[in-house]
JSON list of N, CA and C in Angstrom, two decimals:
[
{"chain": "A", "resi": 24, "resn": "MET", "atom": "N", "xyz": [157.86, -64.62, 49.23]},
{"chain": "A", "resi": 24, "resn": "MET", "atom": "CA", "xyz": [158.16, -64.85, 47.83]},
{"chain": "A", "resi": 24, "resn": "MET", "atom": "C", "xyz": [157.31, -66.03, 47.34]},
{"chain": "A", "resi": 25, "resn": "LYS", "atom": "N", "xyz": [156.71, -65.87, 46.19]},
{"chain": "A", "resi": 25, "resn": "LYS", "atom": "CA", "xyz": [155.89, -66.95, 45.64]},
{"chain": "A", "resi": 25, "resn": "LYS", "atom": "C", "xyz": [156.78, -68.08, 45.14]},
{"chain": "A", "resi": 26, "resn": "PHE", "atom": "N", "xyz": [156.18, -69.24, 45.06]},
{"chain": "A", "resi": 26, "resn": "PHE", "atom": "CA", "xyz": [156.91, -70.44, 44.64]},
{"chain": "A", "resi": 26, "resn": "PHE", "atom": "C", "xyz": [157.51, -70.27, 43.24]},
{"chain": "A", "resi": 27, "resn": "GLU", "atom": "N", "xyz": [156.74, -69.72, 42.30]},
{"chain": "A", "resi": 27, "resn": "GLU", "atom": "CA", "xyz": [157.22, -69.52, 40.93]},
{"chain": "A", "resi": 27, "resn": "GLU", "atom": "C", "xyz": [158.41, -68.56, 40.89]},
{"chain": "A", "resi": 28, "resn": "GLU", "atom": "N", "xyz": [158.36, -67.52, 41.70]},
{"chain": "A", "resi": 28, "resn": "GLU", "atom": "CA", "xyz": [159.47, -66.57, 41.76]},
{"chain": "A", "resi": 28, "resn": "GLU", "atom": "C", "xyz": [160.73, -67.23, 42.33]},
{"chain": "A", "resi": 29, "resn": "GLU", "atom": "N", "xyz": [160.53, -68.08, 43.30]},
{"chain": "A", "resi": 29, "resn": "GLU", "atom": "CA", "xyz": [161.67, -68.79, 43.90]},
{"chain": "A", "resi": 29, "resn": "GLU", "atom": "C", "xyz": [162.32, -69.72, 42.88]},
{"chain": "A", "resi": 30, "resn": "ILE", "atom": "N", "xyz": [161.52, -70.39, 42.07]},
{"chain": "A", "resi": 30, "resn": "ILE", "atom": "CA", "xyz": [162.04, -71.28, 41.03]},
{"chain": "A", "resi": 30, "resn": "ILE", "atom": "C", "xyz": [162.87, -70.49, 40.03]},
{"chain": "A", "resi": 31, "resn": "LYS", "atom": "N", "xyz": [162.38, -69.34, 39.60]},
{"chain": "A", "resi": 31, "resn": "LYS", "atom": "CA", "xyz": [163.10, -68.51, 38.63]},
{"chain": "A", "resi": 31, "resn": "LYS", "atom": "C", "xyz": [164.41, -67.97, 39.21]},
{"chain": "A", "resi": 32, "resn": "ARG", "atom": "N", "xyz": [164.44, -67.75, 40.51]},
{"chain": "A", "resi": 32, "resn": "ARG", "atom": "CA", "xyz": [165.61, -67.19, 41.16]},
{"chain": "A", "resi": 32, "resn": "ARG", "atom": "C", "xyz": [166.75, -68.21, 41.30]},
{"chain": "A", "resi": 33, "resn": "ARG", "atom": "N", "xyz": [166.43, -69.45, 41.48]},
{"chain": "A", "resi": 33, "resn": "ARG", "atom": "CA", "xyz": [167.45, -70.48, 41.73]},
{"chain": "A", "resi": 33, "resn": "ARG", "atom": "C", "xyz": [168.17, -70.85, 40.44]},
{"chain": "A", "resi": 34, "resn": "ARG", "atom": "N", "xyz": [169.47, -71.09, 40.58]},
{"chain": "A", "resi": 34, "resn": "ARG", "atom": "CA", "xyz": [170.30, -71.44, 39.43]},
{"chain": "A", "resi": 34, "resn": "ARG", "atom": "C", "xyz": [171.24, -72.61, 39.71]},
{"chain": "A", "resi": 35, "resn": "THR", "atom": "N", "xyz": [171.14, -73.20, 40.86]},
{"chain": "A", "resi": 35, "resn": "THR", "atom": "CA", "xyz": [172.06, -74.26, 41.25]},
{"chain": "A", "resi": 35, "resn": "THR", "atom": "C", "xyz": [171.28, -75.50, 41.66]},
{"chain": "A", "resi": 36, "resn": "PHE", "atom": "N", "xyz": [171.77, -76.65, 41.27]},
{"chain": "A", "resi": 36, "resn": "PHE", "atom": "CA", "xyz": [171.21, -77.90, 41.74]},
{"chain": "A", "resi": 36, "resn": "PHE", "atom": "C", "xyz": [172.32, -78.94, 41.82]},
{"chain": "A", "resi": 37, "resn": "ALA", "atom": "N", "xyz": [172.06, -80.02, 42.49]},
{"chain": "A", "resi": 37, "resn": "ALA", "atom": "CA", "xyz": [173.07, -81.07, 42.67]},
{"chain": "A", "resi": 37, "resn": "ALA", "atom": "C", "xyz": [172.51, -82.40, 42.16]},
{"chain": "A", "resi": 38, "resn": "ILE", "atom": "N", "xyz": [173.38, -83.19, 41.59]},
{"chain": "A", "resi": 38, "resn": "ILE", "atom": "CA", "xyz": [173.04, -84.55, 41.19]},
{"chain": "A", "resi": 38, "resn": "ILE", "atom": "C", "xyz": [173.88, -85.47, 42.08]},
{"chain": "A", "resi": 39, "resn": "ILE", "atom": "N", "xyz": [173.21, -86.17, 42.97]},
{"chain": "A", "resi": 39, "resn": "ILE", "atom": "CA", "xyz": [173.89, -87.01, 43.95]},
{"chain": "A", "resi": 39, "resn": "ILE", "atom": "C", "xyz": [173.33, -88.42, 43.86]},
{"chain": "A", "resi": 40, "resn": "SER", "atom": "N", "xyz": [174.21, -89.40, 43.79]},
{"chain": "A", "resi": 40, "resn": "SER", "atom": "CA", "xyz": [173.77, -90.79, 43.72]},
{"chain": "A", "resi": 40, "resn": "SER", "atom": "C", "xyz": [174.96, -91.71, 43.97]},
{"chain": "A", "resi": 41, "resn": "HIS", "atom": "N", "xyz": [174.70, -92.99, 44.01]},
{"chain": "A", "resi": 41, "resn": "HIS", "atom": "CA", "xyz": [175.77, -93.97, 44.20]},
{"chain": "A", "resi": 41, "resn": "HIS", "atom": "C", "xyz": [176.59, -94.10, 42.92]},
{"chain": "A", "resi": 42, "resn": "PRO", "atom": "N", "xyz": [177.78, -94.70, 42.98]},
{"chain": "A", "resi": 42, "resn": "PRO", "atom": "CA", "xyz": [178.63, -94.85, 41.80]},
{"chain": "A", "resi": 42, "resn": "PRO", "atom": "C", "xyz": [177.91, -95.63, 40.69]},
{"chain": "A", "resi": 43, "resn": "ASP", "atom": "N", "xyz": [178.23, -95.30, 39.46]},
{"chain": "A", "resi": 43, "resn": "ASP", "atom": "CA", "xyz": [177.70, -95.97, 38.27]},
{"chain": "A", "resi": 43, "resn": "ASP", "atom": "C", "xyz": [176.18, -95.84, 38.13]},
{"chain": "A", "resi": 44, "resn": "ALA", "atom": "N", "xyz": [175.62, -94.75, 38.61]},
{"chain": "A", "resi": 44, "resn": "ALA", "atom": "CA", "xyz": [174.18, -94.54, 38.50]},
{"chain": "A", "resi": 44, "resn": "ALA", "atom": "C", "xyz": [173.81, -93.70, 37.28]},
{"chain": "A", "resi": 45, "resn": "GLY", "atom": "N", "xyz": [174.81, -93.13, 36.60]},
{"chain": "A", "resi": 45, "resn": "GLY", "atom": "CA", "xyz": [174.53, -92.33, 35.41]},
{"chain": "A", "resi": 45, "resn": "GLY", "atom": "C", "xyz": [174.55, -90.83, 35.64]},
{"chain": "A", "resi": 46, "resn": "LYS", "atom": "N", "xyz": [175.21, -90.38, 36.69]},
{"chain": "A", "resi": 46, "resn": "LYS", "atom": "CA", "xyz": [175.26, -88.94, 37.00]},
{"chain": "A", "resi": 46, "resn": "LYS", "atom": "C", "xyz": [175.95, -88.15, 35.89]},
{"chain": "A", "resi": 47, "resn": "THR", "atom": "N", "xyz": [177.07, -88.66, 35.40]},
{"chain": "A", "resi": 47, "resn": "THR", "atom": "CA", "xyz": [177.81, -87.96, 34.35]},
{"chain": "A", "resi": 47, "resn": "THR", "atom": "C", "xyz": [177.01, -87.94, 33.06]},
{"chain": "A", "resi": 48, "resn": "THR", "atom": "N", "xyz": [176.37, -89.05, 32.72]},
{"chain": "A", "resi": 48, "resn": "THR", "atom": "CA", "xyz": [175.56, -89.12, 31.52]},
{"chain": "A", "resi": 48, "resn": "THR", "atom": "C", "xyz": [174.39, -88.14, 31.61]},
{"chain": "A", "resi": 49, "resn": "LEU", "atom": "N", "xyz": [173.74, -88.09, 32.74]},
{"chain": "A", "resi": 49, "resn": "LEU", "atom": "CA", "xyz": [172.63, -87.16, 32.94]},
{"chain": "A", "resi": 49, "resn": "LEU", "atom": "C", "xyz": [173.11, -85.71, 32.83]},
{"chain": "A", "resi": 50, "resn": "THR", "atom": "N", "xyz": [174.24, -85.40, 33.46]},
{"chain": "A", "resi": 50, "resn": "THR", "atom": "CA", "xyz": [174.80, -84.05, 33.40]},
{"chain": "A", "resi": 50, "resn": "THR", "atom": "C", "xyz": [175.14, -83.67, 31.97]},
{"chain": "A", "resi": 51, "resn": "GLU", "atom": "N", "xyz": [175.73, -84.61, 31.24]},
{"chain": "A", "resi": 51, "resn": "GLU", "atom": "CA", "xyz": [176.09, -84.36, 29.85]},
{"chain": "A", "resi": 51, "resn": "GLU", "atom": "C", "xyz": [174.84, -84.09, 29.00]},
{"chain": "A", "resi": 52, "resn": "LYS", "atom": "N", "xyz": [173.78, -84.84, 29.22]},
{"chain": "A", "resi": 52, "resn": "LYS", "atom": "CA", "xyz": [172.54, -84.62, 28.47]},
{"chain": "A", "resi": 52, "resn": "LYS", "atom": "C", "xyz": [171.90, -83.28, 28.82]},
{"chain": "A", "resi": 53, "resn": "LEU", "atom": "N", "xyz": [171.94, -82.90, 30.10]},
{"chain": "A", "resi": 53, "resn": "LEU", "atom": "CA", "xyz": [171.40, -81.60, 30.50]},
{"chain": "A", "resi": 53, "resn": "LEU", "atom": "C", "xyz": [172.17, -80.47, 29.82]},
{"chain": "A", "resi": 54, "resn": "LEU", "atom": "N", "xyz": [173.50, -80.60, 29.76]},
{"chain": "A", "resi": 54, "resn": "LEU", "atom": "CA", "xyz": [174.31, -79.59, 29.08]},
{"chain": "A", "resi": 54, "resn": "LEU", "atom": "C", "xyz": [174.02, -79.56, 27.59]},
{"chain": "A", "resi": 55, "resn": "LEU", "atom": "N", "xyz": [173.82, -80.74, 26.99]},
{"chain": "A", "resi": 55, "resn": "LEU", "atom": "CA", "xyz": [173.53, -80.82, 25.56]},
{"chain": "A", "resi": 55, "resn": "LEU", "atom": "C", "xyz": [172.19, -80.16, 25.24]},
{"chain": "A", "resi": 56, "resn": "TYR", "atom": "N", "xyz": [171.14, -80.55, 25.95]},
{"chain": "A", "resi": 56, "resn": "TYR", "atom": "CA", "xyz": [169.82, -80.00, 25.68]},
{"chain": "A", "resi": 56, "resn": "TYR", "atom": "C", "xyz": [169.69, -78.54, 26.11]},
{"chain": "A", "resi": 57, "resn": "GLY", "atom": "N", "xyz": [170.54, -78.12, 27.04]},
{"chain": "A", "resi": 57, "resn": "GLY", "atom": "CA", "xyz": [170.55, -76.72, 27.46]},
{"chain": "A", "resi": 57, "resn": "GLY", "atom": "C", "xyz": [171.36, -75.82, 26.54]},
{"chain": "A", "resi": 58, "resn": "GLY", "atom": "N", "xyz": [172.07, -76.42, 25.59]},
{"chain": "A", "resi": 58, "resn": "GLY", "atom": "CA", "xyz": [172.83, -75.65, 24.62]},
{"chain": "A", "resi": 58, "resn": "GLY", "atom": "C", "xyz": [174.25, -75.29, 25.05]},
{"chain": "A", "resi": 59, "resn": "ALA", "atom": "N", "xyz": [174.72, -75.83, 26.17]},
{"chain": "A", "resi": 59, "resn": "ALA", "atom": "CA", "xyz": [176.07, -75.52, 26.63]},
{"chain": "A", "resi": 59, "resn": "ALA", "atom": "C", "xyz": [177.13, -76.28, 25.84]},
{"chain": "A", "resi": 60, "resn": "ILE", "atom": "N", "xyz": [176.79, -77.47, 25.32]},
{"chain": "A", "resi": 60, "resn": "ILE", "atom": "CA", "xyz": [177.70, -78.24, 24.47]},
{"chain": "A", "resi": 60, "resn": "ILE", "atom": "C", "xyz": [176.94, -78.67, 23.23]},
{"chain": "A", "resi": 61, "resn": "ASN", "atom": "N", "xyz": [177.68, -79.02, 22.17]},
{"chain": "A", "resi": 61, "resn": "ASN", "atom": "CA", "xyz": [177.04, -79.42, 20.91]},
{"chain": "A", "resi": 61, "resn": "ASN", "atom": "C", "xyz": [176.99, -80.92, 20.71]},
{"chain": "A", "resi": 62, "resn": "VAL", "atom": "N", "xyz": [177.89, -81.66, 21.35]},
{"chain": "A", "resi": 62, "resn": "VAL", "atom": "CA", "xyz": [177.95, -83.11, 21.16]},
{"chain": "A", "resi": 62, "resn": "VAL", "atom": "C", "xyz": [178.12, -83.78, 22.52]},
{"chain": "A", "resi": 63, "resn": "ALA", "atom": "N", "xyz": [177.31, -84.79, 22.77]},
{"chain": "A", "resi": 63, "resn": "ALA", "atom": "CA", "xyz": [177.46, -85.59, 23.99]},
{"chain": "A", "resi": 63, "resn": "ALA", "atom": "C", "xyz": [178.10, -86.91, 23.58]},
{"chain": "A", "resi": 64, "resn": "GLY", "atom": "N", "xyz": [179.15, -87.29, 24.28]},
{"chain": "A", "resi": 64, "resn": "GLY", "atom": "CA", "xyz": [179.85, -88.53, 23.96]},
{"chain": "A", "resi": 64, "resn": "GLY", "atom": "C", "xyz": [179.55, -89.61, 24.97]},
{"chain": "A", "resi": 65, "resn": "ALA", "atom": "N", "xyz": [180.02, -90.79, 24.66]},
{"chain": "A", "resi": 65, "resn": "ALA", "atom": "CA", "xyz": [179.85, -91.91, 25.57]},
{"chain": "A", "resi": 65, "resn": "ALA", "atom": "C", "xyz": [180.85, -91.80, 26.71]},
{"chain": "A", "resi": 66, "resn": "VAL", "atom": "N", "xyz": [180.40, -92.08, 27.89]},
{"chain": "A", "resi": 66, "resn": "VAL", "atom": "CA", "xyz": [181.28, -92.02, 29.06]},
{"chain": "A", "resi": 66, "resn": "VAL", "atom": "C", "xyz": [182.31, -93.13, 28.95]},
{"chain": "A", "resi": 67, "resn": "LYS", "atom": "N", "xyz": [183.56, -92.83, 29.26]},
{"chain": "A", "resi": 67, "resn": "LYS", "atom": "CA", "xyz": [184.67, -93.78, 29.21]},
{"chain": "A", "resi": 67, "resn": "LYS", "atom": "C", "xyz": [184.89, -94.33, 27.80]},
{"chain": "A", "resi": 68, "resn": "SER", "atom": "N", "xyz": [184.63, -93.54, 26.79]},
{"chain": "A", "resi": 68, "resn": "SER", "atom": "CA", "xyz": [184.84, -93.97, 25.41]},
{"chain": "A", "resi": 68, "resn": "SER", "atom": "C", "xyz": [185.80, -93.02, 24.72]},
{"chain": "A", "resi": 69, "resn": "ASN", "atom": "N", "xyz": [186.81, -93.57, 24.08]},
{"chain": "A", "resi": 69, "resn": "ASN", "atom": "CA", "xyz": [187.75, -92.75, 23.33]},
{"chain": "A", "resi": 69, "resn": "ASN", "atom": "C", "xyz": [187.37, -92.67, 21.86]},
{"chain": "A", "resi": 70, "resn": "LYS", "atom": "N", "xyz": [186.30, -93.34, 21.46]},
{"chain": "A", "resi": 70, "resn": "LYS", "atom": "CA", "xyz": [185.89, -93.36, 20.06]},
{"chain": "A", "resi": 70, "resn": "LYS", "atom": "C", "xyz": [185.26, -92.04, 19.63]},
{"chain": "A", "resi": 71, "resn": "ILE", "atom": "N", "xyz": [184.62, -91.37, 20.55]},
{"chain": "A", "resi": 71, "resn": "ILE", "atom": "CA", "xyz": [183.92, -90.12, 20.22]},
{"chain": "A", "resi": 71, "resn": "ILE", "atom": "C", "xyz": [184.78, -88.96, 20.68]},
{"chain": "A", "resi": 72, "resn": "LYS", "atom": "N", "xyz": [185.11, -88.08, 19.76]},
{"chain": "A", "resi": 72, "resn": "LYS", "atom": "CA", "xyz": [185.88, -86.89, 20.11]},
{"chain": "A", "resi": 72, "resn": "LYS", "atom": "C", "xyz": [184.90, -85.82, 20.56]},
{"chain": "A", "resi": 73, "resn": "LYS", "atom": "N", "xyz": [184.96, -85.48, 21.81]},
{"chain": "A", "resi": 73, "resn": "LYS", "atom": "CA", "xyz": [184.04, -84.49, 22.37]},
{"chain": "A", "resi": 73, "resn": "LYS", "atom": "C", "xyz": [184.54, -83.08, 22.14]},
{"chain": "A", "resi": 74, "resn": "GLN", "atom": "N", "xyz": [183.60, -82.19, 21.96]},
{"chain": "A", "resi": 74, "resn": "GLN", "atom": "CA", "xyz": [183.93, -80.77, 21.88]},
{"chain": "A", "resi": 74, "resn": "GLN", "atom": "C", "xyz": [184.22, -80.28, 23.29]},
{"chain": "A", "resi": 75, "resn": "PRO", "atom": "N", "xyz": [185.26, -79.49, 23.47]},
{"chain": "A", "resi": 75, "resn": "PRO", "atom": "CA", "xyz": [185.50, -78.97, 24.82]},
{"chain": "A", "resi": 75, "resn": "PRO", "atom": "C", "xyz": [184.37, -78.04, 25.25]},
{"chain": "A", "resi": 76, "resn": "LEU", "atom": "N", "xyz": [184.14, -77.98, 26.55]},
{"chain": "A", "resi": 76, "resn": "LEU", "atom": "CA", "xyz": [183.10, -77.10, 27.07]},
{"chain": "A", "resi": 76, "resn": "LEU", "atom": "C", "xyz": [183.48, -75.65, 26.82]},
{"chain": "A", "resi": 77, "resn": "PRO", "atom": "N", "xyz": [182.48, -74.79, 26.70]},
{"chain": "A", "resi": 77, "resn": "PRO", "atom": "CA", "xyz": [182.78, -73.36, 26.52]},
{"chain": "A", "resi": 77, "resn": "PRO", "atom": "C", "xyz": [183.66, -72.84, 27.66]},
{"chain": "A", "resi": 78, "resn": "ILE", "atom": "N", "xyz": [184.36, -71.77, 27.39]},
{"chain": "A", "resi": 78, "resn": "ILE", "atom": "CA", "xyz": [185.28, -71.20, 28.37]},
{"chain": "A", "resi": 78, "resn": "ILE", "atom": "C", "xyz": [184.56, -70.80, 29.65]},
{"chain": "A", "resi": 79, "resn": "LEU", "atom": "N", "xyz": [183.27, -70.49, 29.56]},
{"chain": "A", "resi": 79, "resn": "LEU", "atom": "CA", "xyz": [182.51, -70.09, 30.74]},
{"chain": "A", "resi": 79, "resn": "LEU", "atom": "C", "xyz": [182.44, -71.21, 31.79]},
{"chain": "A", "resi": 80, "resn": "TRP", "atom": "N", "xyz": [182.55, -72.44, 31.34]},
{"chain": "A", "resi": 80, "resn": "TRP", "atom": "CA", "xyz": [182.41, -73.58, 32.25]},
{"chain": "A", "resi": 80, "resn": "TRP", "atom": "C", "xyz": [183.79, -74.04, 32.71]},
{"chain": "A", "resi": 81, "resn": "LYS", "atom": "N", "xyz": [183.92, -74.30, 33.97]},
{"chain": "A", "resi": 81, "resn": "LYS", "atom": "CA", "xyz": [185.16, -74.82, 34.54]},
{"chain": "A", "resi": 81, "resn": "LYS", "atom": "C", "xyz": [184.86, -76.17, 35.17]},
{"chain": "A", "resi": 82, "resn": "LEU", "atom": "N", "xyz": [185.57, -77.19, 34.75]},
{"chain": "A", "resi": 82, "resn": "LEU", "atom": "CA", "xyz": [185.37, -78.51, 35.31]},
{"chain": "A", "resi": 82, "resn": "LEU", "atom": "C", "xyz": [186.28, -78.70, 36.51]},
{"chain": "A", "resi": 83, "resn": "ASN", "atom": "N", "xyz": [185.72, -79.17, 37.58]},
{"chain": "A", "resi": 83, "resn": "ASN", "atom": "CA", "xyz": [186.49, -79.45, 38.78]},
{"chain": "A", "resi": 83, "resn": "ASN", "atom": "C", "xyz": [186.14, -80.87, 39.21]},
{"chain": "A", "resi": 84, "resn": "VAL", "atom": "N", "xyz": [187.01, -81.81, 38.89]},
{"chain": "A", "resi": 84, "resn": "VAL", "atom": "CA", "xyz": [186.77, -83.20, 39.23]},
{"chain": "A", "resi": 84, "resn": "VAL", "atom": "C", "xyz": [187.52, -83.51, 40.52]},
{"chain": "A", "resi": 85, "resn": "LYS", "atom": "N", "xyz": [186.78, -83.89, 41.54]},
{"chain": "A", "resi": 85, "resn": "LYS", "atom": "CA", "xyz": [187.39, -84.15, 42.84]},
{"chain": "A", "resi": 85, "resn": "LYS", "atom": "C", "xyz": [186.70, -85.35, 43.47]},
{"chain": "A", "resi": 86, "resn": "GLU", "atom": "N", "xyz": [187.47, -86.33, 43.85]},
{"chain": "A", "resi": 86, "resn": "GLU", "atom": "CA", "xyz": [186.98, -87.53, 44.52]},
{"chain": "A", "resi": 86, "resn": "GLU", "atom": "C", "xyz": [185.86, -88.22, 43.74]},
{"chain": "A", "resi": 87, "resn": "GLY", "atom": "N", "xyz": [185.99, -88.24, 42.41]},
{"chain": "A", "resi": 87, "resn": "GLY", "atom": "CA", "xyz": [185.02, -88.94, 41.59]},
{"chain": "A", "resi": 87, "resn": "GLY", "atom": "C", "xyz": [183.75, -88.17, 41.31]},
{"chain": "A", "resi": 88, "resn": "TYR", "atom": "N", "xyz": [183.66, -86.93, 41.74]},
{"chain": "A", "resi": 88, "resn": "TYR", "atom": "CA", "xyz": [182.47, -86.12, 41.49]},
{"chain": "A", "resi": 88, "resn": "TYR", "atom": "C", "xyz": [182.79, -85.06, 40.46]},
{"chain": "A", "resi": 89, "resn": "LEU", "atom": "N", "xyz": [181.84, -84.72, 39.63]},
{"chain": "A", "resi": 89, "resn": "LEU", "atom": "CA", "xyz": [182.00, -83.71, 38.61]},
{"chain": "A", "resi": 89, "resn": "LEU", "atom": "C", "xyz": [181.23, -82.47, 39.02]},
{"chain": "A", "resi": 90, "resn": "TRP", "atom": "N", "xyz": [181.92, -81.36, 39.17]},
{"chain": "A", "resi": 90, "resn": "TRP", "atom": "CA", "xyz": [181.29, -80.09, 39.54]},
{"chain": "A", "resi": 90, "resn": "TRP", "atom": "C", "xyz": [181.44, -79.14, 38.37]},
{"chain": "A", "resi": 91, "resn": "LEU", "atom": "N", "xyz": [180.36, -78.55, 37.93]},
{"chain": "A", "resi": 91, "resn": "LEU", "atom": "CA", "xyz": [180.42, -77.55, 36.87]},
{"chain": "A", "resi": 91, "resn": "LEU", "atom": "C", "xyz": [180.23, -76.19, 37.51]},
{"chain": "A", "resi": 92, "resn": "LEU", "atom": "N", "xyz": [181.24, -75.37, 37.43]},
{"chain": "A", "resi": 92, "resn": "LEU", "atom": "CA", "xyz": [181.19, -74.06, 38.06]},
{"chain": "A", "resi": 92, "resn": "LEU", "atom": "C", "xyz": [181.10, -73.00, 36.98]},
{"chain": "A", "resi": 93, "resn": "ARG", "atom": "N", "xyz": [180.29, -72.03, 37.20]},
{"chain": "A", "resi": 93, "resn": "ARG", "atom": "CA", "xyz": [180.14, -70.97, 36.22]},
{"chain": "A", "resi": 93, "resn": "ARG", "atom": "C", "xyz": [180.71, -69.69, 36.73]}
]
C-alpha cells in the first residue's frame, strides 16, 4: 500500500502529553476547524456557553483524559 493511500485510510490519532499542555484546547480547535462544533470555549471557564457536541460524538472522560468516540 502506498503511503498516500495509508494516510487516507487512517481515521484515528491520539493526543498524548503531560498535564496542562493544552491537549483539550488543541482537541477543541481541531473539532472547530473540522466542522464538528460551531463554538470553541475557554477551558475551565463558565463564561462561555458551549454548544453540545453533535449526537455522533460521545465523550468519555476517564482519569483526566478526553476520548472522542465516533
